[in-house]
Amino acid sequence: MEAQARGLLETEPLQGRDEDTVASADFPSMLSEEEREELKAELVQLEDEITTLRQVLSAKERHLVEIKQKLGMNLMNELKQNFSKSWHDMQTTTAYKKTHETLSHAGQKATAAFSNVGTAISKKFGDMRNSPTFKSFEERVETTVTSLKTKVGGATPGGGSFEEVLSSTAQASAQSSGGGPRRAEEEELQC
């Protein structure tokens, strides 16, 4: 039986011409009654062997599962190992390496571009603050704040910087909406 199985396994695969010959042949009419009986017996024997091999394979698979359980290997561990191996294999491919390099290079260029944009915006704000239009606007605000302080009840000598003028304007408008000039005078007396 094993010799027959080895003989079947060791046969050469059919070549293109041989396949055509086998496909066009009419075997039932070419076989004698005796050959048919032998082939039927061989068919039954092969089916029995296949059934036996399936049973042996099933028993071996159960034994494999038992051994893995005893060793503490479970499905989750195997999946993790397979995933790790697959991830490592993928990272070693040239396509992954090229993609990684391209994306890294693109990220570096984007970072440089954002940095340049930030620098340009900062420079523009600096230029704008030093422009004659902004200076004129700043002087008008200072004049307005000074006049408001005078009306509300006291001005600081020298006018102060733009930031001081803005904060004092905000304070002055808050005081004037919260109780008028009398309240502002009372708060200044308390200071």
PDB file of C-alpha atoms in Angstrom, residues 18-27:
ATOM      1  CA  ASP A  18      -0.321  14.474 -22.110  1.00  0.00           C
ATOM      2  CA  GLU A  19      -3.179  16.429 -20.518  1.00  0.00           C
ATOM      3  CA  ASP A  20      -4.844  16.870 -23.887  1.00  0.00           C
ATOM      4  CA  THR A  21      -4.525  13.152 -24.603  1.00  0.00           C
ATOM      5  CA  VAL A  22      -5.999  12.167 -21.238  1.00  0.00           C
ATOM      6  CA  ALA A  23      -8.866  14.649 -21.588  1.00  0.00           C
ATOM      7  CA  SER A  24      -9.842  13.420 -25.056  1.00  0.00           C
ATOM      8  CA  ALA A  25      -9.564   9.707 -24.234  1.00  0.00           C
ATOM      9  CA  ASP A  26     -12.727   7.699 -23.626  1.00  0.00           C
ATOM     10  CA  PHE A  27     -11.578   5.449 -20.772  1.00  0.00           C
TER      11      PHE A  27
END
